[in-house]
PDB file of C-alpha atoms and ligand atoms in Angstrom:
ATOM      1  CA  MET A   1      -0.008   0.033  -0.116  1.00  0.00           C
ATOM      2  CA  ILE A   2       1.378   3.238  -1.059  1.00  0.00           C
ATOM      3  CA  SER A   3      -0.398   6.457   0.245  1.00  0.00           C
ATOM      4  CA  ILE A   4       0.286  10.117  -0.127  1.00  0.00           C
ATOM      5  CA  ARG A   5      -0.428  12.022   2.914  1.00  0.00           C
ATOM      6  CA  LEU A   6      -0.687  15.868   2.964  1.00  0.00           C
ATOM      7  CA  PRO A   7      -0.625  17.771   5.375  1.00  0.00           C
ATOM      8  CA  LEU A   8       2.102  16.190   7.868  1.00  0.00           C
ATOM      9  CA  LYS A   9       1.225  13.672  10.528  1.00  0.00           C
ATOM     10  CA  HIS A  10       4.596  11.444  10.238  1.00  0.00           C
ATOM     11  CA  TYR A  11       4.496  10.306  13.645  1.00  0.00           C
ATOM     12  CA  ARG A  12       0.923   8.534  12.971  1.00  0.00           C
ATOM     13  CA  PHE A  13       2.542   6.057  10.593  1.00  0.00           C
ATOM     14  CA  PHE A  14       6.036   4.786  12.361  1.00  0.00           C
ATOM     15  CA  SER A  15       4.165   1.833  14.022  1.00  0.00           C
ATOM     16  CA  VAL A  16       2.447   0.749  10.638  1.00  0.00           C
ATOM     17  CA  SER A  17       4.578  -2.168   9.185  1.00  0.00           C
ATOM     18  CA  GLY A  18       4.768  -3.131   5.815  1.00  0.00           C
ATOM     19  CA  VAL A  19       3.353   0.452   4.465  1.00  0.00           C
ATOM     20  CA  ILE A  20       5.335   2.793   2.487  1.00  0.00           C
ATOM     21  CA  VAL A  21       4.203   6.202   3.296  1.00  0.00           C
ATOM     22  CA  ILE A  22       4.927   8.845   0.822  1.00  0.00           C
ATOM     23  CA  GLU A  23       4.493  12.269   2.210  1.00  0.00           C
ATOM     24  CA  VAL A  24       5.125  15.159  -0.025  1.00  0.00           C
ATOM     25  CA  VAL A  25       5.608  18.680   0.787  1.00  0.00           C
ATOM     26  CA  TYR A  26       5.878  21.254  -1.578  1.00  0.00           C
ATOM     27  CA  THR A  27       5.899  24.979  -1.028  1.00  0.00           C
ATOM     28  CA  ALA A  28       4.875  26.187  -4.549  1.00  0.00           C
ATOM     29  CA  SER A  29       1.057  25.656  -5.021  1.00  0.00           C
ATOM     30  CA  TYR A  30       1.774  24.605  -8.685  1.00  0.00           C
ATOM     31  CA  HIS A  31       3.345  21.549  -7.485  1.00  0.00           C
ATOM     32  CA  ASN A  32       0.536  20.419  -4.896  1.00  0.00           C
ATOM     33  CA  ILE A  33      -1.804  20.199  -8.197  1.00  0.00           C
ATOM     34  CA  GLN A  34       0.884  18.009 -10.004  1.00  0.00           C
ATOM     35  CA  ALA A  35       0.983  15.800  -6.725  1.00  0.00           C
ATOM     36  CA  ILE A  36      -2.697  15.757  -6.306  1.00  0.00           C
ATOM     37  CA  LEU A  37      -3.012  14.868  -9.879  1.00  0.00           C
ATOM     38  CA  VAL A  38      -0.287  12.121  -9.874  1.00  0.00           C
ATOM     39  CA  ALA A  39      -1.899  10.624  -6.331  1.00  0.00           C
ATOM     40  CA  VAL A  40      -5.492  10.771  -8.289  1.00  0.00           C
ATOM     41  CA  MET A  41      -3.865   9.196 -11.380  1.00  0.00           C
ATOM     42  CA  ILE A  42      -2.629   6.179  -9.476  1.00  0.00           C
ATOM     43  CA  GLY A  43      -5.635   5.959  -7.866  1.00  0.00           C
ATOM     44  CA  LEU A  44      -4.692   7.416  -4.248  1.00  0.00           C
ATOM     45  CA  SER A  45      -6.160   9.693  -2.078  1.00  0.00           C
ATOM     46  CA  ALA A  46      -4.669  13.082  -1.689  1.00  0.00           C
ATOM     47  CA  SER A  47      -5.498  16.136   0.250  1.00  0.00           C
ATOM     48  CA  VAL A  48      -4.010  19.800  -0.171  1.00  0.00           C
ATOM     49  CA  TYR A  49      -1.296  20.386   1.858  1.00  0.00           C
ATOM     50  CA  TYR A  50       0.214  24.300   1.447  1.00  0.00           C
ATOM     51  CA  SER A  51       3.013  25.227   3.726  1.00  0.00           C
ATOM     52  CA  GLY A  52       2.519  28.799   2.597  1.00  0.00           C
ATOM     53  CA  SER A  53       5.846  29.981   3.492  1.00  0.00           C
ATOM     54  CA  LYS A  54       5.647  33.678   2.767  1.00  0.00           C
ATOM     55  CA  ALA A  55       9.675  33.910   3.463  1.00  0.00           C
ATOM     56  CA  LEU A  56       9.939  31.757   0.443  1.00  0.00           C
ATOM     57  CA  THR A  57      10.496  32.977  -3.063  1.00  0.00           C
ATOM     58  CA  GLU A  58       8.954  31.267  -6.056  1.00  0.00           C
ATOM     59  CA  LYS A  59      12.684  29.714  -6.889  1.00  0.00           C
ATOM     60  CA  GLU A  60      13.256  28.523  -3.736  1.00  0.00           C
ATOM     61  CA  GLY A  61       9.695  27.105  -3.190  1.00  0.00           C
ATOM     62  CA  GLU A  62      10.693  25.154  -6.456  1.00  0.00           C
ATOM     63  CA  ASN A  63      13.627  23.759  -4.817  1.00  0.00           C
ATOM     64  CA  MET A  64      12.111  22.889  -1.527  1.00  0.00           C
ATOM     65  CA  ALA A  65      10.451  19.543  -1.933  1.00  0.00           C
ATOM     66  CA  TYR A  66      10.607  16.298  -0.248  1.00  0.00           C
ATOM     67  CA  ALA A  67       9.034  12.856  -0.338  1.00  0.00           C
ATOM     68  CA  ILE A  68       8.959  11.189   3.051  1.00  0.00           C
ATOM     69  CA  ILE A  69      10.088   7.474   2.637  1.00  0.00           C
ATOM     70  CA  ASN A  70       9.912   4.983   5.229  1.00  0.00           C
ATOM     71  CA  ASN A  71      12.920   2.490   4.878  1.00  0.00           C
ATOM     72  CA  TYR A  72      12.845   1.004   8.605  1.00  0.00           C
ATOM     73  CA  ILE A  73      15.539  -1.285   9.453  1.00  0.00           C
ATOM     74  CA  PRO A  74      14.432  -4.707  10.088  1.00  0.00           C
ATOM     75  CA  VAL A  75      13.129  -5.697  13.791  1.00  0.00           C
ATOM     76  CA  SER A  76      16.235  -8.394  13.964  1.00  0.00           C
ATOM     77  CA  LEU A  77      18.591  -5.402  13.846  1.00  0.00           C
ATOM     78  CA  TYR A  78      16.980  -3.838  16.798  1.00  0.00           C
ATOM     79  CA  PRO A  79      19.347  -4.906  19.330  1.00  0.00           C
ATOM     80  CA  LEU A  80      22.279  -3.688  17.670  1.00  0.00           C
ATOM     81  CA  LYS A  81      21.159  -0.452  16.250  1.00  0.00           C
ATOM     82  CA  ALA A  82      17.611   0.399  17.622  1.00  0.00           C
ATOM     83  CA  THR A  83      18.570  -0.920  20.925  1.00  0.00           C
ATOM     84  CA  TYR A  84      15.990   0.528  23.756  1.00  0.00           C
ATOM     85  CA  PRO A  85      12.598   1.523  24.020  1.00  0.00           C
ATOM     86  CA  MET A  86      12.756   5.530  23.715  1.00  0.00           C
ATOM     87  CA  THR A  87      10.299   8.444  24.689  1.00  0.00           C
ATOM     88  CA  PRO A  88      12.212  11.005  22.702  1.00  0.00           C
ATOM     89  CA  GLU A  89      12.829  14.624  24.160  1.00  0.00           C
ATOM     90  CA  TYR A  90      15.435  16.024  21.484  1.00  0.00           C
ATOM     91  CA  ILE A  91      16.291  16.351  18.042  1.00  0.00           C
ATOM     92  CA  THR A  92      19.882  15.859  17.232  1.00  0.00           C
ATOM     93  CA  ILE A  93      21.131  17.624  13.971  1.00  0.00           C
ATOM     94  CA  HIS A  94      24.147  15.815  12.196  1.00  0.00           C
ATOM     95  CA  ASN A  95      25.905  16.213   8.897  1.00  0.00           C
ATOM     96  CA  THR A  96      26.854  13.103   6.796  1.00  0.00           C
ATOM     97  CA  ALA A  97      30.526  14.331   5.968  1.00  0.00           C
ATOM     98  CA  ASN A  98      29.911  12.442   2.747  1.00  0.00           C
ATOM     99  CA  ASP A  99      28.219  12.818  -0.431  1.00  0.00           C
ATOM    100  CA  ALA A 100      25.664   9.824  -0.262  1.00  0.00           C
ATOM    101  CA  THR A 101      21.998  10.130  -1.145  1.00  0.00           C
ATOM    102  CA  ALA A 102      19.625   9.695   1.741  1.00  0.00           C
ATOM    103  CA  LEU A 103      18.478   6.455   0.396  1.00  0.00           C
ATOM    104  CA  ASN A 104      22.377   5.023   0.421  1.00  0.00           C
ATOM    105  CA  GLU A 105      23.116   6.516   3.529  1.00  0.00           C
ATOM    106  CA  ILE A 106      20.318   4.390   5.023  1.00  0.00           C
ATOM    107  CA  ALA A 107      20.974   1.381   3.061  1.00  0.00           C
ATOM    108  CA  TYR A 108      24.539   1.550   4.060  1.00  0.00           C
ATOM    109  CA  MET A 109      23.585   1.984   7.587  1.00  0.00           C
ATOM    110  CA  THR A 110      21.171  -1.210   7.713  1.00  0.00           C
ATOM    111  CA  ARG A 111      23.774  -3.396   5.754  1.00  0.00           C
ATOM    112  CA  ASN A 112      27.013  -2.625   8.040  1.00  0.00           C
ATOM    113  CA  LEU A 113      27.141  -4.474  11.293  1.00  0.00           C
ATOM    114  CA  VAL A 114      28.295  -1.688  13.705  1.00  0.00           C
ATOM    115  CA  ALA A 115      25.861  -0.298  16.045  1.00  0.00           C
ATOM    116  CA  THR A 116      26.127   3.458  14.876  1.00  0.00           C
ATOM    117  CA  SER A 117      22.738   4.327  13.772  1.00  0.00           C
ATOM    118  CA  TYR A 118      20.041   7.418  13.201  1.00  0.00           C
ATOM    119  CA  HIS A 119      16.542   7.959  12.778  1.00  0.00           C
ATOM    120  CA  VAL A 120      16.329   9.887   9.546  1.00  0.00           C
ATOM    121  CA  ALA A 121      18.469  10.852   6.602  1.00  0.00           C
ATOM    122  CA  ILE A 122      17.591  13.846   4.594  1.00  0.00           C
ATOM    123  CA  ASP A 123      18.738  15.194   0.956  1.00  0.00           C
ATOM    124  CA  ASP A 124      17.423  17.030  -1.324  1.00  0.00           C
ATOM    125  CA  LYS A 125      14.910  15.152  -2.238  1.00  0.00           C
ATOM    126  CA  HIS A 126      13.929  12.706   0.228  1.00  0.00           C
ATOM    127  CA  VAL A 127      13.372  12.288   3.777  1.00  0.00           C
ATOM    128  CA  VAL A 128      14.170   8.642   4.689  1.00  0.00           C
ATOM    129  CA  LEU A 129      12.877   6.879   7.715  1.00  0.00           C
ATOM    130  CA  ALA A 130      15.045   4.346   9.209  1.00  0.00           C
ATOM    131  CA  ILE A 131      14.439   3.947  13.039  1.00  0.00           C
ATOM    132  CA  PRO A 132      10.985   4.395  14.609  1.00  0.00           C
ATOM    133  CA  PHE A 133      10.824   7.336  16.762  1.00  0.00           C
ATOM    134  CA  ASP A 134       9.877   5.127  19.971  1.00  0.00           C
ATOM    135  CA  ARG A 135      13.311   3.165  19.720  1.00  0.00           C
ATOM    136  CA  SER A 136      16.886   4.633  20.425  1.00  0.00           C
ATOM    137  CA  GLY A 137      19.714   4.864  18.132  1.00  0.00           C
ATOM    138  CA  TRP A 138      23.732   5.487  18.325  1.00  0.00           C
ATOM    139  CA  HIS A 139      24.438   8.520  16.897  1.00  0.00           C
ATOM    140  CA  ALA A 140      25.425  10.999  19.467  1.00  0.00           C
ATOM    141  CA  GLY A 141      28.658   9.914  21.153  1.00  0.00           C
ATOM    142  CA  ASP A 142      27.586  10.261  24.551  1.00  0.00           C
ATOM    143  CA  GLY A 143      27.028   6.659  25.596  1.00  0.00           C
ATOM    144  CA  ASN A 144      23.833   6.049  27.660  1.00  0.00           C
ATOM    145  CA  GLY A 145      23.111  10.102  27.829  1.00  0.00           C
ATOM    146  CA  SER A 146      20.470  11.847  26.625  1.00  0.00           C
ATOM    147  CA  GLY A 147      21.745  12.256  23.147  1.00  0.00           C
ATOM    148  CA  ASN A 148      21.574   8.477  22.307  1.00  0.00           C
ATOM    149  CA  ARG A 149      18.697   7.522  24.503  1.00  0.00           C
ATOM    150  CA  LYS A 150      16.512  10.702  24.132  1.00  0.00           C
ATOM    151  CA  SER A 151      17.001  12.083  20.872  1.00  0.00           C
ATOM    152  CA  ILE A 152      15.695  11.734  17.587  1.00  0.00           C
ATOM    153  CA  GLY A 153      19.187  11.683  15.237  1.00  0.00           C
ATOM    154  CA  ILE A 154      18.722  13.304  11.684  1.00  0.00           C
ATOM    155  CA  GLU A 155      21.442  13.198   9.335  1.00  0.00           C
ATOM    156  CA  ILE A 156      21.979  16.088   6.600  1.00  0.00           C
ATOM    157  CA  CYS A 157      23.157  14.468   3.521  1.00  0.00           C
ATOM    158  CA  TYR A 158      25.784  16.110   0.792  1.00  0.00           C
ATOM    159  CA  SER A 159      27.717  17.830   3.639  1.00  0.00           C
ATOM    160  CA  LYS A 160      31.077  16.614   2.433  1.00  0.00           C
ATOM    161  CA  SER A 161      30.993  18.607  -0.836  1.00  0.00           C
ATOM    162  CA  GLY A 162      28.381  21.045  -0.243  1.00  0.00           C
ATOM    163  CA  GLY A 163      26.976  23.271  -2.933  1.00  0.00           C
ATOM    164  CA  GLU A 164      23.524  23.232  -4.280  1.00  0.00           C
ATOM    165  CA  ARG A 165      22.509  19.866  -3.321  1.00  0.00           C
ATOM    166  CA  TYR A 166      24.011  20.489   0.313  1.00  0.00           C
ATOM    167  CA  LYS A 167      21.656  23.859   0.200  1.00  0.00           C
ATOM    168  CA  ASN A 168      18.451  22.062  -0.788  1.00  0.00           C
ATOM    169  CA  ALA A 169      19.154  18.798   1.489  1.00  0.00           C
ATOM    170  CA  GLU A 170      19.284  21.752   4.731  1.00  0.00           C
ATOM    171  CA  ALA A 171      16.382  23.352   3.550  1.00  0.00           C
ATOM    172  CA  ASN A 172      14.479  20.235   3.692  1.00  0.00           C
ATOM    173  CA  ALA A 173      15.886  19.312   7.297  1.00  0.00           C
ATOM    174  CA  ILE A 174      14.728  22.728   8.673  1.00  0.00           C
ATOM    175  CA  GLU A 175      11.357  22.328   6.974  1.00  0.00           C
ATOM    176  CA  TYR A 176      10.992  18.484   8.478  1.00  0.00           C
ATOM    177  CA  VAL A 177      12.545  19.445  11.939  1.00  0.00           C
ATOM    178  CA  ALA A 178      10.151  22.387  12.249  1.00  0.00           C
ATOM    179  CA  HIS A 179       7.327  19.744  11.501  1.00  0.00           C
ATOM    180  CA  LEU A 180       8.713  17.357  14.065  1.00  0.00           C
ATOM    181  CA  LEU A 181       8.704  20.241  16.738  1.00  0.00           C
ATOM    182  CA  LYS A 182       5.231  20.940  15.896  1.00  0.00           C
ATOM    183  CA  GLN A 183       4.016  17.583  15.697  1.00  0.00           C
ATOM    184  CA  TYR A 184       5.646  16.888  19.429  1.00  0.00           C
ATOM    185  CA  ASP A 185       4.429  20.286  20.386  1.00  0.00           C
ATOM    186  CA  TRP A 186       8.181  21.271  21.612  1.00  0.00           C
ATOM    187  CA  GLY A 187      10.136  24.325  21.234  1.00  0.00           C
ATOM    188  CA  ILE A 188      13.327  25.204  19.351  1.00  0.00           C
ATOM    189  CA  ASP A 189      15.137  24.445  22.658  1.00  0.00           C
ATOM    190  CA  ARG A 190      14.371  20.562  21.723  1.00  0.00           C
ATOM    191  CA  VAL A 191      16.878  21.116  18.773  1.00  0.00           C
ATOM    192  CA  LYS A 192      20.578  19.928  19.533  1.00  0.00           C
ATOM    193  CA  TRP A 193      23.577  19.709  17.481  1.00  0.00           C
ATOM    194  CA  HIS A 194      25.520  16.259  17.697  1.00  0.00           C
ATOM    195  CA  ARG A 195      28.346  18.731  19.108  1.00  0.00           C
ATOM    196  CA  ASP A 196      26.265  19.370  21.988  1.00  0.00           C
ATOM    197  CA  TRP A 197      26.158  15.769  23.133  1.00  0.00           C
ATOM    198  CA  SER A 198      29.625  14.730  22.807  1.00  0.00           C
ATOM    199  CA  GLY A 199      31.725  17.748  21.668  1.00  0.00           C
ATOM    200  CA  LYS A 200      32.388  16.357  18.255  1.00  0.00           C
ATOM    201  CA  GLU A 201      32.486  18.686  15.169  1.00  0.00           C
ATOM    202  CA  CYS A 202      29.252  17.688  13.786  1.00  0.00           C
ATOM    203  CA  PRO A 203      27.218  19.186  12.181  1.00  0.00           C
ATOM    204  CA  HIS A 204      30.822  19.947  10.439  1.00  0.00           C
ATOM    205  CA  ARG A 205      29.426  21.856   7.575  1.00  0.00           C
ATOM    206  CA  ILE A 206      27.019  24.225   9.590  1.00  0.00           C
ATOM    207  CA  ILE A 207      29.697  24.610  12.111  1.00  0.00           C
ATOM    208  CA  ASP A 208      32.393  25.304   9.850  1.00  0.00           C
ATOM    209  CA  GLU A 209      30.331  28.050   7.862  1.00  0.00           C
ATOM    210  CA  GLY A 210      29.337  29.534  11.550  1.00  0.00           C
ATOM    211  CA  ARG A 211      25.483  29.042  10.358  1.00  0.00           C
ATOM    212  CA  THR A 212      24.507  27.483  13.783  1.00  0.00           C
ATOM    213  CA  THR A 213      22.603  30.381  14.936  1.00  0.00           C
ATOM    214  CA  ALA A 214      21.222  31.092  11.474  1.00  0.00           C
ATOM    215  CA  VAL A 215      19.827  27.189  11.047  1.00  0.00           C
ATOM    216  CA  ARG A 216      18.412  27.165  14.470  1.00  0.00           C
ATOM    217  CA  ASN A 217      16.759  30.490  13.721  1.00  0.00           C
ATOM    218  CA  ALA A 218      15.323  29.398  10.534  1.00  0.00           C
ATOM    219  CA  ILE A 219      14.027  26.374  12.353  1.00  0.00           C
ATOM    220  CA  ALA A 220      12.261  28.464  14.854  1.00  0.00           C
ATOM    221  CA  LYS A 221      10.984  31.051  12.098  1.00  0.00           C
ATOM    222  CA  ARG A 222       9.491  28.183  10.506  1.00  0.00           C
ATOM    223  CA  LEU A 223       8.235  26.339  13.439  1.00  0.00           C
ATOM    224  CA  GLU A 224       6.180  29.852  14.124  1.00  0.00           C
ATOM    225  CA  GLU A 225       4.873  30.110  10.861  1.00  0.00           C
ATOM    226  CA  LEU A 226       3.418  26.453  11.041  1.00  0.00           C
ATOM    227  CA  LYS A 227       2.224  27.271  14.656  1.00  0.00           C
ATOM    228  CA  ALA A 228       0.268  30.491  13.638  1.00  0.00           C
ATOM    229  CA  PRO A 229      -3.411  30.140  13.414  1.00  0.00           C
ATOM    230  CA  LYS A 230      -4.859  29.563  10.095  1.00  0.00           C
ATOM    231  CA  PRO A 231      -6.728  32.580   8.716  1.00  0.00           C
ATOM    232  CA  ILE A 232     -10.368  32.189   9.053  1.00  0.00           C
ATOM    233  CA  PRO A 233     -12.141  32.934   5.973  1.00  0.00           C
ATOM    234  CA  PRO A 234     -14.609  35.845   6.247  1.00  0.00           C
ATOM    235  CA  LYS A 235     -18.397  34.729   6.625  1.00  0.00           C
ATOM    236  CA  GLU A 236     -20.470  35.571   4.056  1.00  0.00           C
ATOM    237  CA  ASP A 237     -23.190  38.024   5.244  1.00  0.00           C
ATOM    238  CA  VAL A 238     -26.266  36.009   4.748  1.00  0.00           C
ATOM    239  CA  ARG A 239     -29.641  37.806   5.770  1.00  0.00           C
ATOM    240  CA  MET A 240     -32.424  35.899   6.994  1.00  0.00           C
ATOM    241  CA  PHE A 241     -35.871  36.541   5.977  1.00  0.00           C
ATOM    242  CA  ASN A 242     -37.713  37.475   9.155  1.00  0.00           C
ATOM    243  CA  PRO A 243     -40.793  39.505   8.664  1.00  0.00           C
ATOM    244  CA  SER A 244     -41.000  41.838  11.742  1.00  0.00           C
ATOM    245  CA  SER A 245     -44.780  41.471  12.330  1.00  0.00           C
ATOM    246  CA  ALA A 246     -46.809  38.153  13.127  1.00  0.00           C
ATOM    247  CA  THR A 247     -49.386  39.113  10.514  1.00  0.00           C
ATOM    248  CA  LEU A 248     -46.708  38.956   7.602  1.00  0.00           C
ATOM    249  CA  LYS A 249     -45.231  36.088   9.335  1.00  0.00           C
ATOM    250  CA  VAL A 250     -48.915  34.066   9.298  1.00  0.00           C
ATOM    251  CA  ALA A 251     -49.564  35.317   5.963  1.00  0.00           C
ATOM    252  CA  PHE A 252     -45.872  33.983   4.245  1.00  0.00           C
ATOM    253  CA  GLU A 253     -46.747  31.009   6.185  1.00  0.00           C
ATOM    254  CA  GLN A 254     -50.064  30.638   4.664  1.00  0.00           C
ATOM    255  CA  TYR A 255     -48.558  31.456   1.331  1.00  0.00           C
ATOM    256  CA  LEU A 256     -45.882  28.666   1.335  1.00  0.00           C
ATOM    257  CA  THR A 257     -48.338  26.012   3.050  1.00  0.00           C
ATOM    258  CA  ASP A 258     -50.433  26.695  -0.190  1.00  0.00           C
ATOM    259  CA  ALA A 259     -47.871  26.497  -2.721  1.00  0.00           C
ATOM    260  CA  ILE A 260     -46.857  23.137  -0.866  1.00  0.00           C
ATOM    261  CA  LYS A 261     -50.346  21.915  -0.967  1.00  0.00           C
ATOM    262  CA  GLU A 262     -50.667  22.172  -4.825  1.00  0.00           C
ATOM    263  CA  GLY A 263     -47.371  20.546  -5.209  1.00  0.00           C
ATOM    264  CA  LEU A 264     -45.484  23.698  -6.410  1.00  0.00           C
ATOM    265  CA  ILE A 265     -42.637  23.625  -3.901  1.00  0.00           C
ATOM    266  CA  SER A 266     -41.288  21.304  -1.380  1.00  0.00           C
ATOM    267  CA  ASP A 267     -42.108  21.395   2.295  1.00  0.00           C
ATOM    268  CA  LYS A 268     -38.556  22.039   3.262  1.00  0.00           C
ATOM    269  CA  TRP A 269     -38.943  25.942   2.606  1.00  0.00           C
ATOM    270  CA  LEU A 270     -41.660  25.910   5.436  1.00  0.00           C
ATOM    271  CA  THR A 271     -39.703  24.204   7.573  1.00  0.00           C
ATOM    272  CA  ASP A 272     -36.798  26.338   7.135  1.00  0.00           C
ATOM    273  CA  PHE A 273     -38.876  29.500   7.275  1.00  0.00           C
ATOM    274  CA  LYS A 274     -40.213  28.326  10.603  1.00  0.00           C
ATOM    275  CA  SER A 275     -37.071  27.810  12.158  1.00  0.00           C
ATOM    276  CA  GLY A 276     -35.882  31.110  11.329  1.00  0.00           C
ATOM    277  CA  LYS A 277     -33.295  29.623   8.374  1.00  0.00           C
ATOM    278  CA  LEU A 278     -34.827  30.874   5.168  1.00  0.00           C
ATOM    279  CA  SER A 279     -32.794  33.480   3.611  1.00  0.00           C
ATOM    280  CA  LEU A 280     -33.886  36.735   2.213  1.00  0.00           C
ATOM    281  CA  ASP A 281     -32.451  35.525  -1.317  1.00  0.00           C
ATOM    282  CA  ASP A 282     -34.271  32.225  -1.046  1.00  0.00           C
ATOM    283  CA  ALA A 283     -37.801  33.836   0.181  1.00  0.00           C
ATOM    284  CA  LEU A 284     -37.343  36.277  -3.004  1.00  0.00           C
ATOM    285  CA  ALA A 285     -36.786  33.321  -5.561  1.00  0.00           C
ATOM    286  CA  LEU A 286     -39.362  31.163  -3.706  1.00  0.00           C
ATOM    287  CA  LYS A 287     -41.993  33.689  -4.489  1.00  0.00           C
ATOM    288  CA  VAL A 288     -40.861  33.851  -8.328  1.00  0.00           C
ATOM    289  CA  ILE A 289     -41.042  30.073  -8.540  1.00  0.00           C
ATOM    290  CA  ILE A 290     -44.215  30.017  -7.009  1.00  0.00           C
ATOM    291  CA  ASP A 291     -45.721  32.453  -9.078  1.00  0.00           C
ATOM    292  CA  GLN A 292     -44.177  31.128 -12.189  1.00  0.00           C
ATOM    293  CA  ARG A 293     -45.361  27.805 -11.551  1.00  0.00           C
ATOM    294  CA  ASN A 294     -48.911  28.945 -10.487  1.00  0.00           C
ATOM    295  CA  LYS A 295     -49.678  30.351 -13.849  1.00  0.00           C
TER     296      LYS A 295
HETATM  297 ZN1   ZN B   1      27.067  13.603  13.995  1.00  0.00          ZN
END
């Protein structure tokens, strides 16, 4: 089974086994339409998610897209790589320090037989999930400290050579981490660097380029945007038909009753009028219809 889900609710799918969840985030509405068309064509259900980040230019919006792919490690590897049950409290950000794709990064992690492991790898196209967030990984270098035992490890790919691919991978990570924070109802204080736990210079590219504050601020800003209440569409001003005098009311009721008796209109209109739910527009139109049909 494949499903395309928008808006984002990653967390719900983690315990579902044998289900590939592809979650697509596009920041340009044009791409939303494309994604939905594709989903409909292959017989899937989809609903519109528009992240609506005003901070993004159209060009950046086009670059920022990821699909979430479930590539969980087999349960047989849990003792080695996802050793303990975990209730996450933090998100730890890493750079891979190589140029592998997220899918290859996870494939490598799954086939080698060392304990090193993390939950998610992100590149310019994909967010690949490898370990459910209710299991611990081995990525923070702090033994049984909170980095390993209480944090979701996220690797940002392509950090070795950098460039456009890395830039887009990092932008996707910012987007994804902001969604995770919102989902867990966490603040930006839950975001840690690998360096915070063990002193290792990781995420090396973000640190080397002196952008730890900038990346943190970008996540915080995106989180605020996601948390902002959706604007409520202005209510249409519908005026109800409520005659001010009892005489008028009775007369109109009688008028409708007669029309119903003669089979000109349905009795729904009388029910609506009696309960004050007949709009002025409908009352006027009813008069026209009754007169026409009465000829
Ligand atoms: Zn690291």
